[in-house]
PDB file of C-alpha atoms in Angstrom:
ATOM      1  CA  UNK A   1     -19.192 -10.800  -8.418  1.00 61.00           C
ATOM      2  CA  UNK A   2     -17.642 -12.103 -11.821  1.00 68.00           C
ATOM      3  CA  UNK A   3     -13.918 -13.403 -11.994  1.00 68.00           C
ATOM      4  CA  UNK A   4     -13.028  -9.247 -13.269  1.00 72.00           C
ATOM      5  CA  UNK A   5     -14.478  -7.980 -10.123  1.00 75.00           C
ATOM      6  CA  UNK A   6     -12.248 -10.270  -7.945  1.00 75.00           C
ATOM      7  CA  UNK A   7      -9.139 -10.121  -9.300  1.00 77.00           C
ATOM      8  CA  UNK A   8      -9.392  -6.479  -9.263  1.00 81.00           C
ATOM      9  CA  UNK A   9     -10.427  -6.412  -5.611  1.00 81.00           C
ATOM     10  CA  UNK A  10      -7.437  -8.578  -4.866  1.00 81.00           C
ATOM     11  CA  UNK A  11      -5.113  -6.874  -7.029  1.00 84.00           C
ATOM     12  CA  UNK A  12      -6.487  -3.555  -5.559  1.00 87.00           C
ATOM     13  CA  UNK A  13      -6.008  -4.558  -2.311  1.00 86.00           C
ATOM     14  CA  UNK A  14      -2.395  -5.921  -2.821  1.00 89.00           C
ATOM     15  CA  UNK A  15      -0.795  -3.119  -4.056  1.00 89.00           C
ATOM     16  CA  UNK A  16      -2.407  -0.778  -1.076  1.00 90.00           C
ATOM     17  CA  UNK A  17      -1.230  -2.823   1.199  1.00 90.00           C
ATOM     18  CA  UNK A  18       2.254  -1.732  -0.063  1.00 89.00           C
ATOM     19  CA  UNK A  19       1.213   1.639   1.122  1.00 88.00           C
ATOM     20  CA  UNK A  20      -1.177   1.097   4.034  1.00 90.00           C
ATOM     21  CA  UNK A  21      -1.083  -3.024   5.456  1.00 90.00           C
ATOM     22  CA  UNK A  22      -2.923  -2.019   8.816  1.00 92.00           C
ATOM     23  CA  UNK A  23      -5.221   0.565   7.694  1.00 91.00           C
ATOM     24  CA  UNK A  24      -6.276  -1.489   4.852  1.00 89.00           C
ATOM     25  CA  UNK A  25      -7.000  -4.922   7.219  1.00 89.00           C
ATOM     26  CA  UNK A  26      -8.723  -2.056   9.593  1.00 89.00           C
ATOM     27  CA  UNK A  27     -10.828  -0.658   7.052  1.00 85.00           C
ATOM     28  CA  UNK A  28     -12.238  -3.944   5.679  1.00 82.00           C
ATOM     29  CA  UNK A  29     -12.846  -5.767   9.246  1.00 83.00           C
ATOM     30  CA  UNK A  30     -15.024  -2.583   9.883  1.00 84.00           C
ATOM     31  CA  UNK A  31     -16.728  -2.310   6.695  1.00 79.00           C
ATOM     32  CA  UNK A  32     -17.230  -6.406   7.268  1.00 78.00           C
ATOM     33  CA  UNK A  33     -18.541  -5.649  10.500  1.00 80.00           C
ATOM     34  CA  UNK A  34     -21.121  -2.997   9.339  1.00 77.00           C
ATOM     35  CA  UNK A  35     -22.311  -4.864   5.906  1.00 72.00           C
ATOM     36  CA  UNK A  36     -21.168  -2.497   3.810  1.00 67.00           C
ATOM     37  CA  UNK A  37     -19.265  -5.209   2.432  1.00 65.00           C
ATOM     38  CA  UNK A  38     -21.591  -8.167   1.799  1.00 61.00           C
ATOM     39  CA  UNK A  39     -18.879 -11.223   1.293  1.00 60.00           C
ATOM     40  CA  UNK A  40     -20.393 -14.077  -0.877  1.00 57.00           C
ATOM     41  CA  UNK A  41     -19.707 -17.712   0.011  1.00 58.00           C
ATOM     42  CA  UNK A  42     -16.172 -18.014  -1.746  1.00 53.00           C
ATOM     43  CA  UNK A  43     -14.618 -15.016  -0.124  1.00 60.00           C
ATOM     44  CA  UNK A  44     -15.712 -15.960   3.978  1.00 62.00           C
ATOM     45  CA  UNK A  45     -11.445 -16.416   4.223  1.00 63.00           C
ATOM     46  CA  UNK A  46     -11.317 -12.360   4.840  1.00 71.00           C
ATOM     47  CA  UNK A  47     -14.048 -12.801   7.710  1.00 76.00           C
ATOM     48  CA  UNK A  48     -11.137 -13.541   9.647  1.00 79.00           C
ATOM     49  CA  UNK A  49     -10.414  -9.378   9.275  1.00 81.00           C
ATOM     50  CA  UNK A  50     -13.531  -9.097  10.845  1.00 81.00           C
ATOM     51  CA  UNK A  51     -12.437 -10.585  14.111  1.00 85.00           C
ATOM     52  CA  UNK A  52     -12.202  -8.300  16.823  1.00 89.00           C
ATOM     53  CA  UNK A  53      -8.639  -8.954  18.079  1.00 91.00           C
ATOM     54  CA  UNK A  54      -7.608  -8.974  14.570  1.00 90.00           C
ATOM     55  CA  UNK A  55      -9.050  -4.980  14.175  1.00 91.00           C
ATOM     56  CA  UNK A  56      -7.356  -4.246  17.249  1.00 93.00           C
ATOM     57  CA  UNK A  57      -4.035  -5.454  16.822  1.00 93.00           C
ATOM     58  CA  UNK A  58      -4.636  -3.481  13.485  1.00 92.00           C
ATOM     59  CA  UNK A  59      -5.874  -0.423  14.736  1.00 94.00           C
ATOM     60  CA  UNK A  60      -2.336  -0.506  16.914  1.00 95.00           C
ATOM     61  CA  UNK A  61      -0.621  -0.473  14.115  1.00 92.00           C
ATOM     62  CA  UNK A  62      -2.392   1.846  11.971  1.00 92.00           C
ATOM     63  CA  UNK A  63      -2.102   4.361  14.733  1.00 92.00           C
ATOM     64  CA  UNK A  64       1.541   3.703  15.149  1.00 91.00           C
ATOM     65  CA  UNK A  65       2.249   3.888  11.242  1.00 90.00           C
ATOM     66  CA  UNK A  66       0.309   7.031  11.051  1.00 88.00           C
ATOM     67  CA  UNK A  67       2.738   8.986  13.418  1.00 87.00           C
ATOM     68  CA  UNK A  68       5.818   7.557  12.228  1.00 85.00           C
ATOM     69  CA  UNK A  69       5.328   8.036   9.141  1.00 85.00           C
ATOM     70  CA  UNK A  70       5.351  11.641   9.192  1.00 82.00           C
ATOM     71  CA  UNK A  71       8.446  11.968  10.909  1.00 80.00           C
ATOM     72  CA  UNK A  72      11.169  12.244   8.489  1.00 78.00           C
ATOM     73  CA  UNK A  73      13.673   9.103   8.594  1.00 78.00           C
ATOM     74  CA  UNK A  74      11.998   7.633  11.055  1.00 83.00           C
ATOM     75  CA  UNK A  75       9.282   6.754   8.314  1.00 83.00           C
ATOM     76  CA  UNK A  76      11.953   5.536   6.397  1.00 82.00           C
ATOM     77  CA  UNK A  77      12.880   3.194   9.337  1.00 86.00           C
ATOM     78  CA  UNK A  78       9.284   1.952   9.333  1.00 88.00           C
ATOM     79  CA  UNK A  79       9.252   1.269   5.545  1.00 88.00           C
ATOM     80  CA  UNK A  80      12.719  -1.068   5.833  1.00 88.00           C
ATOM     81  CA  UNK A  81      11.272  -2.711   9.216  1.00 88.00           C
ATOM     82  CA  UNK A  82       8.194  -3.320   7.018  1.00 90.00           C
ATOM     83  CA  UNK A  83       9.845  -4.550   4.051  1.00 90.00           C
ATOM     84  CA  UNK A  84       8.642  -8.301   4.225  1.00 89.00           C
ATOM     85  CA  UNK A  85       5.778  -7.807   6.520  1.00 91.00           C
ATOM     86  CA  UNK A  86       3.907  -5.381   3.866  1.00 91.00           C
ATOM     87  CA  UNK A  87       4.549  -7.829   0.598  1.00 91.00           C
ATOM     88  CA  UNK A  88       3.236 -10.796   3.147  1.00 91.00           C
ATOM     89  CA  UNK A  89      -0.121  -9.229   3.842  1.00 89.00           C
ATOM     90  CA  UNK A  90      -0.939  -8.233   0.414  1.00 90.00           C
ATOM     91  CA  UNK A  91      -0.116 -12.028  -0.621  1.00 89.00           C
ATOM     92  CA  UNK A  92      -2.598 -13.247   2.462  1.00 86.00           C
ATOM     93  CA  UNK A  93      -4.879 -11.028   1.296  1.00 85.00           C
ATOM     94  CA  UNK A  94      -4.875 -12.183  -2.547  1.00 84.00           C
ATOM     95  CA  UNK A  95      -4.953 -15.391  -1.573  1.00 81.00           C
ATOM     96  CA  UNK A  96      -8.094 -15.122   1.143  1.00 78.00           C
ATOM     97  CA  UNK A  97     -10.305 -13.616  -1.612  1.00 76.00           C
ATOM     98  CA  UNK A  98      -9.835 -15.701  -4.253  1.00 74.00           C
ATOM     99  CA  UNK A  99     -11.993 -19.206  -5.418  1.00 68.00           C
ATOM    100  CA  UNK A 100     -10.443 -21.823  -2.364  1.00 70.00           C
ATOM    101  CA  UNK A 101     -11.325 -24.709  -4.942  1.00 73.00           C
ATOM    102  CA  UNK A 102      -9.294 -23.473  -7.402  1.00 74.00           C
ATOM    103  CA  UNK A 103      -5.070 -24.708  -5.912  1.00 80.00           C
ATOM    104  CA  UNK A 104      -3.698 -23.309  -9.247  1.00 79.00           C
ATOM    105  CA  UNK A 105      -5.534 -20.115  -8.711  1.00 77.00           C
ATOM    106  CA  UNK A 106      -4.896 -19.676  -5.190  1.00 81.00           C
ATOM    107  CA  UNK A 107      -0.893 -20.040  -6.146  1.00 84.00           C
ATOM    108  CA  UNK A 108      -1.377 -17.416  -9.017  1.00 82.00           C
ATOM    109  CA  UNK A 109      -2.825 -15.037  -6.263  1.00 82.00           C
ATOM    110  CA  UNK A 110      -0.409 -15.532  -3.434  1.00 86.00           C
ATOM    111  CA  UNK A 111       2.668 -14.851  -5.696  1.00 87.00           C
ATOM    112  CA  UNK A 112       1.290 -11.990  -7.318  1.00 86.00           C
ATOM    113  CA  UNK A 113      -0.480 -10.034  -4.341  1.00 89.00           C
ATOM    114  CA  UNK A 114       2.965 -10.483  -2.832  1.00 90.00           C
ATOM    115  CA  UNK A 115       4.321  -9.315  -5.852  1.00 90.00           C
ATOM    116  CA  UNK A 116       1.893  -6.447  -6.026  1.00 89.00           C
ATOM    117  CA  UNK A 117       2.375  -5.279  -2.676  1.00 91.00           C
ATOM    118  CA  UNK A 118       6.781  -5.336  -2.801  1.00 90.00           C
ATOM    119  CA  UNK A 119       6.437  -3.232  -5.835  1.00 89.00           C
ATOM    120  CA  UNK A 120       4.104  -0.638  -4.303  1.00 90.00           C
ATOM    121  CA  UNK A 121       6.074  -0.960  -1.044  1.00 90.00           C
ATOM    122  CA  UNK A 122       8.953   0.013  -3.022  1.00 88.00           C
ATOM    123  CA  UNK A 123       7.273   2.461  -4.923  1.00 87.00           C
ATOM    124  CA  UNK A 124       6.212   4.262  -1.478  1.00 87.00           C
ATOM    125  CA  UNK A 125       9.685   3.699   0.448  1.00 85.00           C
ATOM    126  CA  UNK A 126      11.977   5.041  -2.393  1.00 84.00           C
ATOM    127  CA  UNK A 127       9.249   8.044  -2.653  1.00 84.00           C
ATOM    128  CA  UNK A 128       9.831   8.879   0.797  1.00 84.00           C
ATOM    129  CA  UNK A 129      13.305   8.684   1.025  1.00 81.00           C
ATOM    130  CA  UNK A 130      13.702  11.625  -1.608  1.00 80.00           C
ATOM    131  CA  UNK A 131      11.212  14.034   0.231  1.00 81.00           C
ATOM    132  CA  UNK A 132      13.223  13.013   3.255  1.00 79.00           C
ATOM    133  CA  UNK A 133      16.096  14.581   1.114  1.00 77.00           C
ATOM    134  CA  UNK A 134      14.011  17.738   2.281  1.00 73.00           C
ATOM    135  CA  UNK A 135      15.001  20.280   5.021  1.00 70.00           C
ATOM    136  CA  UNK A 136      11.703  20.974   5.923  1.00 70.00           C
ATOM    137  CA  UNK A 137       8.898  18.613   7.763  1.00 69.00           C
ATOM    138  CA  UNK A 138       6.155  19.713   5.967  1.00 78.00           C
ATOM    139  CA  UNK A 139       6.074  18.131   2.508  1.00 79.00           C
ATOM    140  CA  UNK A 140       6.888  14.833   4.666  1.00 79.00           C
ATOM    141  CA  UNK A 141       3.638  15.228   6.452  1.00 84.00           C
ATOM    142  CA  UNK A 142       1.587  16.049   3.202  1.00 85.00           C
ATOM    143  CA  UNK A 143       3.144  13.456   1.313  1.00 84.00           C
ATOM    144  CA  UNK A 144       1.622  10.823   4.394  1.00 85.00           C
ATOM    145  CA  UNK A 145      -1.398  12.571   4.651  1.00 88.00           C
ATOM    146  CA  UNK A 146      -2.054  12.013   0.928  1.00 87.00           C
ATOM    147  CA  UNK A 147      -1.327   8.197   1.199  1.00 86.00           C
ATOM    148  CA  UNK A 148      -3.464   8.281   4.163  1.00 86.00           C
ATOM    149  CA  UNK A 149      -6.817   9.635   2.269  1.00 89.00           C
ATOM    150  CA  UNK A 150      -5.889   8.437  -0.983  1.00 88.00           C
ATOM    151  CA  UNK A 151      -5.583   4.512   0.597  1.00 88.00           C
ATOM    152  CA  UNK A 152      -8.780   5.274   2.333  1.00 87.00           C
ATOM    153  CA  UNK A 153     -10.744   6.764  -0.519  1.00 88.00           C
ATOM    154  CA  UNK A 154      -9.787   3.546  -2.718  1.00 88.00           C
ATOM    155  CA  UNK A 155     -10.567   0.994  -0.387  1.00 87.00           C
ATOM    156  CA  UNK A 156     -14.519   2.486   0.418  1.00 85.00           C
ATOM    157  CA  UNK A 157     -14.477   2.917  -3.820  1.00 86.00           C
ATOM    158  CA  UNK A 158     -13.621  -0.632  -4.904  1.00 85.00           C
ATOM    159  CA  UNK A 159     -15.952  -1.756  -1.801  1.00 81.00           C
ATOM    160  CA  UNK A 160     -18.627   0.147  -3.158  1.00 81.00           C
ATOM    161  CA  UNK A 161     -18.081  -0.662  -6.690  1.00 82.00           C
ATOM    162  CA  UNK A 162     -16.322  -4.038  -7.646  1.00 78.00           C
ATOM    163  CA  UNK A 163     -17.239  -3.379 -11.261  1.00 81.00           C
ATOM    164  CA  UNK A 164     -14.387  -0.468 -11.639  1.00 84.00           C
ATOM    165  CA  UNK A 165     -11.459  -2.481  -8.877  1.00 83.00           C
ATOM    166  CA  UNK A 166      -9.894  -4.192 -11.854  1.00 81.00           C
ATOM    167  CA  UNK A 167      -9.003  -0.001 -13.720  1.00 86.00           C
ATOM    168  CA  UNK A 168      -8.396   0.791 -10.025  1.00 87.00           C
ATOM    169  CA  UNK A 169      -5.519  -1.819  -9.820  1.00 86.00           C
ATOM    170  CA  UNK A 170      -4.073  -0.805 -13.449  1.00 86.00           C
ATOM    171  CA  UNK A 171      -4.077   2.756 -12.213  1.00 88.00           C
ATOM    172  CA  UNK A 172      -2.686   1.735  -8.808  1.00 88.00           C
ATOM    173  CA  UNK A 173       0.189  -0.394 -10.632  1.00 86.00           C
ATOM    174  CA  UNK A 174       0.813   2.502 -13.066  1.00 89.00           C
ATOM    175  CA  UNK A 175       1.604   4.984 -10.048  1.00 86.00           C
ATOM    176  CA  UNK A 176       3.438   2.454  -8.088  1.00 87.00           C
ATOM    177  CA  UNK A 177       6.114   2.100 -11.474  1.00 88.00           C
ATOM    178  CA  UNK A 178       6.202   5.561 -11.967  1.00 86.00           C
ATOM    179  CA  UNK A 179       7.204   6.781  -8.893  1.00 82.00           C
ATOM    180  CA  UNK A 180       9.951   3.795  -8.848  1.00 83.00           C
ATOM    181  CA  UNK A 181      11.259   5.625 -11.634  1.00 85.00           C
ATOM    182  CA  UNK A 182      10.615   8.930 -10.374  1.00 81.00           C
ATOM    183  CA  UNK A 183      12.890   8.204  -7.493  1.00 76.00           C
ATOM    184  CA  UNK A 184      15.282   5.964  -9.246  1.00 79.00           C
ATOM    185  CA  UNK A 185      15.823   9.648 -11.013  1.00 82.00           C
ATOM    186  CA  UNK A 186      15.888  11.430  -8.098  1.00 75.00           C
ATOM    187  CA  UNK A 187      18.293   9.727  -5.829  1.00 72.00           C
ATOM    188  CA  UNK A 188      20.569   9.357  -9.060  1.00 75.00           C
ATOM    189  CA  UNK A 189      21.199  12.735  -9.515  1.00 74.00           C
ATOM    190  CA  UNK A 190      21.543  13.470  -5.803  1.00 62.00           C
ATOM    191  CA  UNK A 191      24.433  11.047  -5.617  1.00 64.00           C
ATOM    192  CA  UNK A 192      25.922  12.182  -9.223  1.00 64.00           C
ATOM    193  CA  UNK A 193      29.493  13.286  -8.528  1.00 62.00           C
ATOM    194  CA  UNK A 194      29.266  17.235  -9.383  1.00 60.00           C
ATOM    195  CA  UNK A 195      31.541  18.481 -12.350  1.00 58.00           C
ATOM    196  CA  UNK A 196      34.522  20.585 -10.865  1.00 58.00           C
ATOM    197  CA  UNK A 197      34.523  24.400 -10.176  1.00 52.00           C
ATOM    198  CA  UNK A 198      36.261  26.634 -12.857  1.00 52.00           C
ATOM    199  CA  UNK A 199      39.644  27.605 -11.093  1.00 55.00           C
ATOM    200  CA  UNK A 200      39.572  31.325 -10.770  1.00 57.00           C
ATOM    201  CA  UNK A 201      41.265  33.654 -13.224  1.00 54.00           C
TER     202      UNK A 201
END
């Protein structure tokens, strides 16, 4: 893979990790595991995914995240609980695929898969709180599910094809910012004091 190809995996990887930390560690210890993804000699730092207490302890909590976060609030609880955990393991995970010979490099990648993965964190926190703003349970459920198959559907596309990970990120990054704004909006005018009633005549 060229230097495109593995910035875009890390930068891909990053900003899902905002969304999905455990189910994206799961996902690439199995697909380690199974040789779907064939890791050349400068990216062996992510075999450690492959290790089997590290896919269990993720498998916990990808099983755990995917209840909670269809609950309403108690989602929201998850996402402040996993406020510096998520940023942490994209920046781990920027920094284990990138050249190991290369300090400068490595520095670049920790700061901005850390980066990467507070702004999609906050992207996917301050998106949840306004469909928690709901009554009803159901668009909190389809709003997980979609971050469930969408994070899943990524992942097995920039494994398959490291050529495209790089417009992957750029699209990723271009979601995450709009739905900052999106519920920037949102939870503005929910908290915008209300003009006052006319005074009947």
């Amino acid at each position: 893979m060229g230097i495109a190809e593995i910035l875009g995996i890390a930068a891909s990887m990053s900003l899902l990790a905002g969304w999905r930390l455990y189910v994206v560690v799961l996902a690439t210890g199995i697909a380690m595991r199974s040789g779907v993804i064939p890791l050349p000699e400068h990216l062996m730092g992510l075999q450690i995914l492959a290790s089997p207490w590290v896919m269990a302890v993720a498998a916990i909590g990808a099983l755990c995240e995917f209840f909670a976060d269809k609950v309403a609030w108690l989602d929201s609880i998850w996402d402040a609980v996993h406020t510096l955990v998520r940023p942490l393991g994209g920046a781990l995970l920027a920094l284990a695929i990138v050249d190991p010979g290369d300090p400068a490099t490595q520095a670049i990648a920790f700061l901005l898969g850390g980066g990467g993965a507070l702004l999609a964190h906050g992207g996917k926190a301050g998106v949840r709180a306004v469909v928690n703003t709901s009554p009803e349970p159901v668009s909190n459920v389809a709003v997980s599910t979609v971050e469930d198959v969408t994070t899943v559907g990524l992942l097995w596309l920039i494994y398959q094809h490291p050529y495209i990970a790089a417009a992957v990120a750029v699209a990723l990054l271009a979601l995450t910012i709009w739905l900052l704004l999106l519920a920037r909006r949102v939870i503005r005018s929910l908290f915008r004091p209300r003009p006052p009633a006319d005074p009947p005549a």
